[in-house]
CSV table of C-alpha atoms and ligand atoms in Angstrom, one decimal:
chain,number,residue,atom,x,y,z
A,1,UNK,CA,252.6,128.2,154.3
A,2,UNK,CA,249.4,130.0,153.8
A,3,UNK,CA,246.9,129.2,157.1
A,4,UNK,CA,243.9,127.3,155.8
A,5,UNK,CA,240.7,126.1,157.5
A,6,UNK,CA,239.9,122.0,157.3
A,7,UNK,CA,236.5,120.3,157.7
A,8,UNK,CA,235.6,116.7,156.6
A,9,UNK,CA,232.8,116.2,154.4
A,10,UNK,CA,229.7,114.2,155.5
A,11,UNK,CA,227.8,114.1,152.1
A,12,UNK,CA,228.8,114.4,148.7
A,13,UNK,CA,226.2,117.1,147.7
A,14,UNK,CA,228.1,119.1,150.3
A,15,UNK,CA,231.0,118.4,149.6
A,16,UNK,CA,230.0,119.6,146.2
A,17,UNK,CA,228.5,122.8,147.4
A,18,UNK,CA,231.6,123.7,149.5
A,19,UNK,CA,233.5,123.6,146.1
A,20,UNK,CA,231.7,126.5,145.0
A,21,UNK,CA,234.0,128.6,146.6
A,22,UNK,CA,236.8,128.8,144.1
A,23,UNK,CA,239.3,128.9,147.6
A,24,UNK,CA,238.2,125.4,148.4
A,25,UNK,CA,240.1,122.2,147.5
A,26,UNK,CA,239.8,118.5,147.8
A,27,UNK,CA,241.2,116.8,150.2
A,28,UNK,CA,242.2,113.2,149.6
A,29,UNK,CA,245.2,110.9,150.9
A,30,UNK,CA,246.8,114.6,150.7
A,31,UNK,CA,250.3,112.6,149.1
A,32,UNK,CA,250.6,115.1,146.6
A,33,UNK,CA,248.6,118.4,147.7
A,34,UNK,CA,250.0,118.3,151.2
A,35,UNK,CA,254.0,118.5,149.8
A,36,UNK,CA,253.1,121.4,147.3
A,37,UNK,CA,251.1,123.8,150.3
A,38,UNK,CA,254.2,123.2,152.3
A,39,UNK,CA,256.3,124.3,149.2
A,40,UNK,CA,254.2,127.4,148.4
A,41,UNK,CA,252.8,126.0,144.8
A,42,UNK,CA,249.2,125.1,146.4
A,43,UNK,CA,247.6,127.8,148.8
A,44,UNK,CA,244.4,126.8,148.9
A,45,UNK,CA,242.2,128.7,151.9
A,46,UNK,CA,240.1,125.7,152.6
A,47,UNK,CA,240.7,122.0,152.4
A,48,UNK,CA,237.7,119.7,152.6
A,49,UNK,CA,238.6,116.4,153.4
A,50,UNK,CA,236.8,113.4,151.5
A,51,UNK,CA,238.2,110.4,152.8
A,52,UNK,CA,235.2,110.1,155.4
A,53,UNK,CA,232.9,110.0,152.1
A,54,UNK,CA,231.1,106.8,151.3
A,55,UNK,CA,233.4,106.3,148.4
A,56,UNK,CA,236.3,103.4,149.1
A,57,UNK,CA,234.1,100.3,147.9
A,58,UNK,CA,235.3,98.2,145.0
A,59,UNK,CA,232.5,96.8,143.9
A,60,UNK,CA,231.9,93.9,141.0
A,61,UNK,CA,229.3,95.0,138.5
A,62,UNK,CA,227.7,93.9,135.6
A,63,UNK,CA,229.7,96.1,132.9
A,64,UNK,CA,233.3,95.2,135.2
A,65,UNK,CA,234.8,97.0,138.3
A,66,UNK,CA,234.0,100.0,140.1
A,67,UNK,CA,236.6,101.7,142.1
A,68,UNK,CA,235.6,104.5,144.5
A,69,UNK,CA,237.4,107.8,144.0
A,70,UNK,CA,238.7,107.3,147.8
A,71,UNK,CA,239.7,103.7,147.9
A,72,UNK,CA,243.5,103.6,148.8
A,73,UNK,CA,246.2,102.9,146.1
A,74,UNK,CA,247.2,99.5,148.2
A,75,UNK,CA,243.7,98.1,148.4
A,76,UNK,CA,242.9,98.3,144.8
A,77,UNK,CA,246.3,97.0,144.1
A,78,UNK,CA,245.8,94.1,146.8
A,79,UNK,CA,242.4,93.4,145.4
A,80,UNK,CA,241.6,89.9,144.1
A,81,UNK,CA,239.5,90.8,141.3
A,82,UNK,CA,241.6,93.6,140.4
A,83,UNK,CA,244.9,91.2,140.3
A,84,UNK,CA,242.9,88.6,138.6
A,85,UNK,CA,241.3,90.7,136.1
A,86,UNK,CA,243.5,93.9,135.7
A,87,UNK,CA,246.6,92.7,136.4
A,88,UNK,CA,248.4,96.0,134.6
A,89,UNK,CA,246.6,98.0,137.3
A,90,UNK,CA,247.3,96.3,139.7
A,91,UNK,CA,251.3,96.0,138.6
A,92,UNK,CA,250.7,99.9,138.2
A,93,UNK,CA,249.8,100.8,141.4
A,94,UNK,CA,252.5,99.1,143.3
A,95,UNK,CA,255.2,100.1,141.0
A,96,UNK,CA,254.0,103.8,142.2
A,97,UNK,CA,255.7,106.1,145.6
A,98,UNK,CA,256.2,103.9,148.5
A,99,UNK,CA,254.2,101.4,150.8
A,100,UNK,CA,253.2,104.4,153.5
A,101,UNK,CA,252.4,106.2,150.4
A,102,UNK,CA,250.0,103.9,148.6
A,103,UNK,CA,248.4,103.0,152.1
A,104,UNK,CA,247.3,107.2,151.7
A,105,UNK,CA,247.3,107.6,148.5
A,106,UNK,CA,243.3,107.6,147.1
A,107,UNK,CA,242.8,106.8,143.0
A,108,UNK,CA,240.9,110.1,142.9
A,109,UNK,CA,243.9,112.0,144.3
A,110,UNK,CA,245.9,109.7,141.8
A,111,UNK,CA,244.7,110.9,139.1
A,112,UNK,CA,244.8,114.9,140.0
A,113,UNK,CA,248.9,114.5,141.4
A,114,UNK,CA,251.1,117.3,139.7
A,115,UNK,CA,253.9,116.7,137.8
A,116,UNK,CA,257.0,116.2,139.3
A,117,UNK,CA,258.8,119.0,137.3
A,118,UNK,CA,261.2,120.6,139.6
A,119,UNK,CA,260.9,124.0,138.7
A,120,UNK,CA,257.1,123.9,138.9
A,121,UNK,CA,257.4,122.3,142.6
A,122,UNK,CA,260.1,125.6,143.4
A,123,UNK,CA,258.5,128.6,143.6
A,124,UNK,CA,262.1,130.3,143.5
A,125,UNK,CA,262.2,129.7,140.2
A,126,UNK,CA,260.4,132.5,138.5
A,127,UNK,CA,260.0,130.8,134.9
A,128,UNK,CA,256.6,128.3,135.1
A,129,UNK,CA,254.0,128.8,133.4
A,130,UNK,CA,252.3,125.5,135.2
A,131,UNK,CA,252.7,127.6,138.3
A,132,UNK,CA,252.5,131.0,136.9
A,133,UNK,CA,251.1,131.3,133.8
A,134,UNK,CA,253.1,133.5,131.5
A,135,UNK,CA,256.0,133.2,133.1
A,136,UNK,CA,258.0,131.4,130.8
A,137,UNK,CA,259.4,127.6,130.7
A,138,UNK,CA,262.3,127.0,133.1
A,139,UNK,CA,262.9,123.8,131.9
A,140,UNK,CA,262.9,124.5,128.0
A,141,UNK,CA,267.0,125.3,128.4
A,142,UNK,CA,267.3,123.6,131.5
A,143,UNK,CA,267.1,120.5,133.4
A,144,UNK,CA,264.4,118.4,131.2
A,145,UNK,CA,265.9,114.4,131.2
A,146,UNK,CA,263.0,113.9,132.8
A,147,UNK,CA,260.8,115.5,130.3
A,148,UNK,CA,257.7,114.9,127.6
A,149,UNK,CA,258.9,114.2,124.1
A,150,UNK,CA,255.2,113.4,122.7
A,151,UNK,CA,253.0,116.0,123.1
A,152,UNK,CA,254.4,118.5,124.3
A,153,UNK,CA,254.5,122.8,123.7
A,154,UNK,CA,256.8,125.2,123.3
A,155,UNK,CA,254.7,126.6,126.9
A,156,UNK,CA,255.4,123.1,129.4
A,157,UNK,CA,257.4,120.0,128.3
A,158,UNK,CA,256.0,118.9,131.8
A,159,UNK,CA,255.2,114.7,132.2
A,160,UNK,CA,252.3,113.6,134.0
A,161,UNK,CA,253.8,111.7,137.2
A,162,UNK,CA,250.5,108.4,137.7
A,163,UNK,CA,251.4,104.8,137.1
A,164,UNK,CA,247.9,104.2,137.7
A,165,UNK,CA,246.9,106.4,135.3
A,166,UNK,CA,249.0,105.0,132.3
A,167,UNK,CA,246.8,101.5,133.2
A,168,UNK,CA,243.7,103.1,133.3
A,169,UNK,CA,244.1,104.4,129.7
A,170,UNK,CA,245.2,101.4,128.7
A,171,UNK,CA,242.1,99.6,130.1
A,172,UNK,CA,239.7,102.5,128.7
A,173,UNK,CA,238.5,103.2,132.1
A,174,UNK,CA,236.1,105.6,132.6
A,175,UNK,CA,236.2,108.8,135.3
A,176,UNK,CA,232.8,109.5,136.8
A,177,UNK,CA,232.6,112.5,138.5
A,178,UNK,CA,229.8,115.1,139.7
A,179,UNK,CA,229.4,118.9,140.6
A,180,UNK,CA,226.6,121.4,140.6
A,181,UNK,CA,225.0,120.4,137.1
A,182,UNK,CA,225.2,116.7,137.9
A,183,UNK,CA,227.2,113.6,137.2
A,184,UNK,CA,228.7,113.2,134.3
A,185,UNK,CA,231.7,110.4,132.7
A,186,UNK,CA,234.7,111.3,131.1
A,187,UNK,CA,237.0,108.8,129.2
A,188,UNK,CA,240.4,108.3,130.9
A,189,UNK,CA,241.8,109.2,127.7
A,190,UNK,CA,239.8,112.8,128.0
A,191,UNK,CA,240.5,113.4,131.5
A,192,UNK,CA,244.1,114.7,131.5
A,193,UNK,CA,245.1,117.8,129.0
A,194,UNK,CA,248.1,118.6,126.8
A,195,UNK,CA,249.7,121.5,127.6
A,196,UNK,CA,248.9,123.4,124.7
A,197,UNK,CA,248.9,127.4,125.4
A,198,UNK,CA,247.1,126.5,129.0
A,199,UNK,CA,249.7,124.2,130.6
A,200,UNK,CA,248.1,125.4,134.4
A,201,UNK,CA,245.1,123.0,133.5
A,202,UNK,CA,246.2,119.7,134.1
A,203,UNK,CA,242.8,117.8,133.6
A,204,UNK,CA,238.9,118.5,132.0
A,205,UNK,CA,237.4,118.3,135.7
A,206,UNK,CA,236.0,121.6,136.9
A,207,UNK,CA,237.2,123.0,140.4
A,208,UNK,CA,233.7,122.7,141.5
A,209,UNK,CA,233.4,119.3,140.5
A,210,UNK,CA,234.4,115.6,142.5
A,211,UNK,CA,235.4,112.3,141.5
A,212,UNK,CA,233.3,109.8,143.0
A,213,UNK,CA,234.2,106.6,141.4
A,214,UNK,CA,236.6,105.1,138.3
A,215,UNK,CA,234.9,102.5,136.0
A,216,UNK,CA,236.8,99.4,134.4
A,217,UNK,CA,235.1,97.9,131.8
A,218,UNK,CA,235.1,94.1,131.3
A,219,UNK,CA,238.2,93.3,129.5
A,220,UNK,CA,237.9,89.6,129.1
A,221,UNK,CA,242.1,90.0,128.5
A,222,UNK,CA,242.9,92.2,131.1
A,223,UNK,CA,244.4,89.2,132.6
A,224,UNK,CA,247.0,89.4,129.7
A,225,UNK,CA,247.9,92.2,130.7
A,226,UNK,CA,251.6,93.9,132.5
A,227,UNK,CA,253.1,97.0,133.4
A,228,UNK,CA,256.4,98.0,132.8
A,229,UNK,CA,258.4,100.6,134.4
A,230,UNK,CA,261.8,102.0,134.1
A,231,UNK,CA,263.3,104.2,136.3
A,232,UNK,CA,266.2,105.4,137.6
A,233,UNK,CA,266.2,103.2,140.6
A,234,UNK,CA,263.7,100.2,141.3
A,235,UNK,CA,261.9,101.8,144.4
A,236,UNK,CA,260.3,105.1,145.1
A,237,UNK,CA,261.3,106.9,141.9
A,238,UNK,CA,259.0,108.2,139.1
A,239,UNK,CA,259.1,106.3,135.6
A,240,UNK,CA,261.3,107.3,132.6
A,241,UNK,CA,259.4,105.5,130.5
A,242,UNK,CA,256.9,103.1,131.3
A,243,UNK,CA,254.2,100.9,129.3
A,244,UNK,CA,250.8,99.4,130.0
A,245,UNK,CA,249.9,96.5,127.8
A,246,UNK,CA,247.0,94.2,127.4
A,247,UNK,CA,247.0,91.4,124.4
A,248,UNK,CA,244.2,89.8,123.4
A,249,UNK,CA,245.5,86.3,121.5
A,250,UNK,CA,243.2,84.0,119.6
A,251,UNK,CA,242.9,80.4,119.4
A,252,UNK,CA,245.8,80.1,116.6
A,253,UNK,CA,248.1,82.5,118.4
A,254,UNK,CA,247.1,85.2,116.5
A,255,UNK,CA,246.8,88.9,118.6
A,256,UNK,CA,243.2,89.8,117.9
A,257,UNK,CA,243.2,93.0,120.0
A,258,UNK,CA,245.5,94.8,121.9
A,259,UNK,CA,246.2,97.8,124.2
A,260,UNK,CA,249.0,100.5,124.4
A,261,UNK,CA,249.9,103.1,126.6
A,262,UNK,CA,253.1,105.3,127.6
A,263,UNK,CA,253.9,106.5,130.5
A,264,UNK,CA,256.7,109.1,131.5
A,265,UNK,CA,256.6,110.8,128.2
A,266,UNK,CA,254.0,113.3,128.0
A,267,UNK,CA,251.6,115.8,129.9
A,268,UNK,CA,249.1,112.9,129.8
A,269,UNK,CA,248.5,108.9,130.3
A,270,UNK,CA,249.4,108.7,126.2
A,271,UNK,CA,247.4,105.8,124.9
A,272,UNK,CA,249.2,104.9,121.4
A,273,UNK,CA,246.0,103.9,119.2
A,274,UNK,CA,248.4,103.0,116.2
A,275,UNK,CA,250.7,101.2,117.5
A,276,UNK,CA,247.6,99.2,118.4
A,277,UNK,CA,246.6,98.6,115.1
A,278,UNK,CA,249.8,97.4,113.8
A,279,UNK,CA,249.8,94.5,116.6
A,280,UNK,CA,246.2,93.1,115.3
A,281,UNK,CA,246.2,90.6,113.0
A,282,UNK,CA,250.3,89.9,113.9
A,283,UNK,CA,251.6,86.7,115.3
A,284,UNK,CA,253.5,87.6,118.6
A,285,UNK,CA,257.0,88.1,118.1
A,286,UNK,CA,260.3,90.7,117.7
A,287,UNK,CA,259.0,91.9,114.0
A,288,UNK,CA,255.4,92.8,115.8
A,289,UNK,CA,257.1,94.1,118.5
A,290,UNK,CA,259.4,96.6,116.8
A,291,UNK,CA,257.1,97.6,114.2
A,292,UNK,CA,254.2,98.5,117.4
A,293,UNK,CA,257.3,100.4,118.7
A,294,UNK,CA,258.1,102.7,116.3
A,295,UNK,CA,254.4,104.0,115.3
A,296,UNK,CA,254.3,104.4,118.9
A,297,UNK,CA,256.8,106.9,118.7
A,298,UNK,CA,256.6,107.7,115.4
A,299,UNK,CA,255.8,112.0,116.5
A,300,UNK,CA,258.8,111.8,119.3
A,301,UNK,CA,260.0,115.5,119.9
A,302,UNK,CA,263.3,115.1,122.0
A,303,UNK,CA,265.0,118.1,123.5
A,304,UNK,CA,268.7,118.3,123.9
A,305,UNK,CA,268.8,115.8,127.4
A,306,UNK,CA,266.0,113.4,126.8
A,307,UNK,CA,266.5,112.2,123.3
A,308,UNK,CA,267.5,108.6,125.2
A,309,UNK,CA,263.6,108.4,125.9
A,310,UNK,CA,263.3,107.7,122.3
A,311,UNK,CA,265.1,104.3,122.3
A,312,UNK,CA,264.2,103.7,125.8
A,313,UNK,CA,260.6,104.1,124.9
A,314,UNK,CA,261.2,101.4,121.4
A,315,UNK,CA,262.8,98.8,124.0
A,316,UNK,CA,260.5,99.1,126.6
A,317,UNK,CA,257.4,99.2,124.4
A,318,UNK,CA,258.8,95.4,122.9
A,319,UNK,CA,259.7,94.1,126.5
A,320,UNK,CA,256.7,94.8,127.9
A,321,UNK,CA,254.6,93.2,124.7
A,322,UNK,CA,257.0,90.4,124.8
A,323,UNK,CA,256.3,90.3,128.9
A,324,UNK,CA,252.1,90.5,128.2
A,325,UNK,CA,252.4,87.7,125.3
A,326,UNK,CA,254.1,84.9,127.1
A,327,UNK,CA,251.4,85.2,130.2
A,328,UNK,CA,248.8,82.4,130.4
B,1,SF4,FE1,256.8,124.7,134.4
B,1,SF4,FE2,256.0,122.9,132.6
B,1,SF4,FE3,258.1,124.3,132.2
B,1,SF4,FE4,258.2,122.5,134.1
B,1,SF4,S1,258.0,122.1,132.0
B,1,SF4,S2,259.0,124.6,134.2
B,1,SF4,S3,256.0,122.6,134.8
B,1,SF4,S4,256.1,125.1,132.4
């Protein structure tokens, strides 16, 4: 492990300044970024540590809920408002890692974790182009069950590891964030990338640039709202597939809006617009349910071990709905 230097950041605008230095890197619950310096993947010469930042409040606002970039996992998922109003976050967050973990974890450093790929987290494996770029795909002929099938490239078939994540999208959060030119907001749905030919870029925030807070708009039916996950075992283990869904019903039954993402099978939170569509206007029930299901993964492109994803996805996608439409 490469030696590094540590300070803690009193201000934002210096923390912001420190990140100039293209050596320097954020510092959060360190959940993720701690585990890949010790495995050789990060070497970063300088961590600056934001958790002493004035950014942990969750605050109630007019336009809905603000978390702070360094509010841990386990108080936003503990949170009243958030388990009254957003229950699909809240559901997301402790479906993610582990008690200690959550207890660290910040959403900021939620959102910028690395996949979980196992030949990007072993640097003796010389095929990554996450980790290298140019260096091929590893996981192309090899171990990929835990792969994307939407989205991906022929350079990273890589899935993006957040629970929290796959809930924000759904709720259209919004990611402010700030740097040397300013603030500025990006959608959830624009913060994470494909992989594309640049599958080292995991996100649209600059390296000299810092979350400060997450915005959740009021969604009058986020509290008809759930988060499904499917994994390999029910503790501690990332998601197969997993769905975020938030129903919006009116007076005659009748779903007036809803929302859709998947988790565990792409590079990205992927928020399924169309199957969206599908659901409004549709009384709740299996026919709605399958048909959201398929547009949802209508542009599936399984490789040779992850093709059960496919079905998985369909099933999950109509529990999950089923799950969001009976709550009161
Ligand atoms: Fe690396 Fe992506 Fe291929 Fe995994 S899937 S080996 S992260 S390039």
């Amino acid at each position: 492990m490469r030696a590094f230097a540590y300070t803690r950041a009193t201000d934002v605008s210096g923390a912001v300044a420190a990140a100039r230095d293209p050596d320097v890197k954020f510092l959060g619950g360190g959940t993720n970024l701690l585990d890949l310096m010790k495995m050789g993947v990060e070497h970063p010469g300088h961590l600056v540590d934001v958790t002493r930042l004035p950014l942990a409040a969750i605050e109630e606002r007019e336009s809905g809920l603000r978390l702070g970039a360094t509010a841990r996992n386990s108080d936003v998922a503990n949170h009243p408002l958030v388990r009254q109003r957003y229950r699909v976050l809240s559901e997301a967050l402790v479906a993610g890692a582990s008690p200690q973990l959550r207890n660290m974890a910040t959403m900021g450093g939620n959102l910028m974790q690395r996949t979980r790929c196992a030949y990007f987290y072993d640097p003796t494996f010389a095929e990554c182009n996450k980790r290298v770029p140019g260096s091929g795909c590893a996981a192309l002929q090899g171990y990929h069950r835990m792969h994307a099938i939407l989205g991906a490239s022929e350079a990273c078939i890589a899935t993006h590891p957040s629970d929290a994540a796959v809930a924000l999208a759904a709720l259209d959060a919004v990611v402010r964030v700030v740097g040397p030119g300013g603030e500025r907001a990006i959608p959830i749905v624009d913060f994470h990338r494909l992989p594309g030919d640049t599958p080292q870029l995991d996100t649209n925030l600059r390296g000299d640039e810092l979350i400060t807070a997450i915005d959740l708009p009021a969604l009058p039916f986020g509290r008809r709202s759930h988060y499904l996950k499917v994994r390999d075992r029910n503790s501690y283990a990332f998601a197969l597939v997993s769905v975020a869904a938030a129903l919006d019903l009116d007076g005659q039954g009748v779903i007036r809006q809803a929302r859709l993402a998947l988790g565990g099978v792409a590079h990205k939170p992927w928020r399924v617009a169309e199957a969206e569509q599908r659901l409004v206007g549709q009384r709740p029930g299996d026919g709605a349910w399958r048909a959201a299901a398929e547009a949802a993964v209508a542009g599936a492109r399984p490789r040779r071990d992850n093709a059960f994803k496919v079905e998985l996805a369909r099933r999950s996608i109509a529990r999950a709905l089923a799950t969001t439409a009976a709550l009161t």
